[in-house]
Amino acid sequence: CLFFCFYAGICSALKLTVPSHTIHGIEGQPLHLTVDYNFNATASEIQIIWLFERPQSNPKYLLGSVNQRVVPDLEYQHKFTLIPPNASLMINPLHISDEGNYIVKVNVHGNGTIAASQKIQVAVDVPVTKPIVHTEPSSGVVEYVGNITLKCTVEKGTRVIYQWMKNGKPLHASPNYTFSSNNATLLIVPVVKEDIGNYSCLVSNAVSAMESEIIAPTIYYGPYGLRVKSDKGLNIGAVFTVDMGEVILFDCSADSNPPNTYSWIQRADNTTHVIKYGPHLEVVSDKVAQKTIDYMCRAFNNVTGKRDETHFTVIVTSVGLEKLAQKGKSLSSLAVITGISLFVILAMSFLFIWKKYQPHKVKNMFMFSRPETDYRKAQTFSGHESALDDFGIYEFVAIPGLASGSRVSSQSVPGSDFVPGQDMLSTVYEVIQHIPEQLQ
């Protein structure tokens, strides 16, 4: 365009644009080649021309227009469409034979002629169909011994790109993984346990993408990580401690494909013998002849031919019996204390009832007074050693309740100063002092 402007002396420019210089179309479907152009010169004629060229061949005229009058090549008049003043081209339908370079040229004639052209490469693709993955061998392989080959095929598709996936993530080359030149084949050499997973093949081209069904190759391995667990008892390393009388259940497990076969072996007196087959072993502690027993669990994979063993010891203790005896002693002591407490309570209750309901006794006393004195004192019937001392007036006084050991309180005798701790005779004397004068 700049060359033409310089040659014709016209400074007006023609701008011709296309969205992409390479466009992918789908076979059997229409393809629209979009072209835009603009200029700022006075135009009396506008000419649009479309040409087609294949590699190593001369361009062929498809169709053209002058001032919106279309002049097609009669050979392609039903395949290509141009609607001026738009310069875009419609190809319908698109076939593989339509692949090549499409050249568009626009000429604008006014005071002079300006021209511009663009080239578009058209690629025609066939959408890919769903791929299928084949595994060799299909029966499975043993790790470190066999190899696996995965082949991905598609029935239809052009310019197919192959990508292998493992567990949903792209798989890349590594010491174990080798790919063919177009990535359609994956070779795993040698096979190991870590190669277990879900494989799939993703195929794509510029116009489509499809993924195969997931396939999980069969890999035989193991046994790995053999261990023994128990449902009770104290476990310290390879030693299990269990109380006498308890039943302990052991479980033996290991990672393996196919599943292992298990055997339980008891060791005694430098000899071994199989006591049970299967992953579980039950030991009744009060039925064993020894307090320390050595066992062994053996796991065997009959496909890989490998086996593993683990040893452990069971120690039977009498802690449980001692706890039971201590519990019995505690119960016996509690029973004795409870019995004594009940006896004391019953005795106190009986004494309280007996005191409450016994008959009141009357203590007989004599009241003694001398004529020459105005005081009296209580005296028991025993008297004095001297007869002169016993001379006087005697009165019989009966005081209820004294037989029970009760005292006469200061509230019973008005005006008295009763002091706790006085003897009984002093109390009687105080009572006599308050007898009315006429009774004397």
PDB file of C-alpha atoms in Angstrom, residues 334-352:
ATOM      1  CA  LEU A 334     -17.004 -52.213 104.532  1.00  0.00           C
ATOM      2  CA  ALA A 335     -19.379 -54.947 105.715  1.00  0.00           C
ATOM      3  CA  VAL A 336     -17.747 -55.019 109.199  1.00  0.00           C
ATOM      4  CA  ILE A 337     -17.936 -51.246 109.582  1.00  0.00           C
ATOM      5  CA  THR A 338     -21.557 -51.233 108.454  1.00  0.00           C
ATOM      6  CA  GLY A 339     -22.475 -53.975 110.969  1.00  0.00           C
ATOM      7  CA  ILE A 340     -20.861 -52.181 113.884  1.00  0.00           C
ATOM      8  CA  SER A 341     -22.575 -48.933 112.959  1.00  0.00           C
ATOM      9  CA  LEU A 342     -25.971 -50.611 112.810  1.00  0.00           C
ATOM     10  CA  PHE A 343     -25.385 -52.271 116.218  1.00  0.00           C
ATOM     11  CA  VAL A 344     -24.479 -48.965 117.883  1.00  0.00           C
ATOM     12  CA  ILE A 345     -27.514 -47.238 116.379  1.00  0.00           C
ATOM     13  CA  LEU A 346     -29.861 -50.000 117.550  1.00  0.00           C
ATOM     14  CA  ALA A 347     -28.347 -50.004 121.066  1.00  0.00           C
ATOM     15  CA  MET A 348     -28.713 -46.252 121.426  1.00  0.00           C
ATOM     16  CA  SER A 349     -32.292 -46.405 120.169  1.00  0.00           C
ATOM     17  CA  PHE A 350     -33.170 -49.150 122.682  1.00  0.00           C
ATOM     18  CA  LEU A 351     -31.608 -47.216 125.586  1.00  0.00           C
ATOM     19  CA  PHE A 352     -33.499 -44.067 124.613  1.00  0.00           C
TER      20      PHE A 352
END
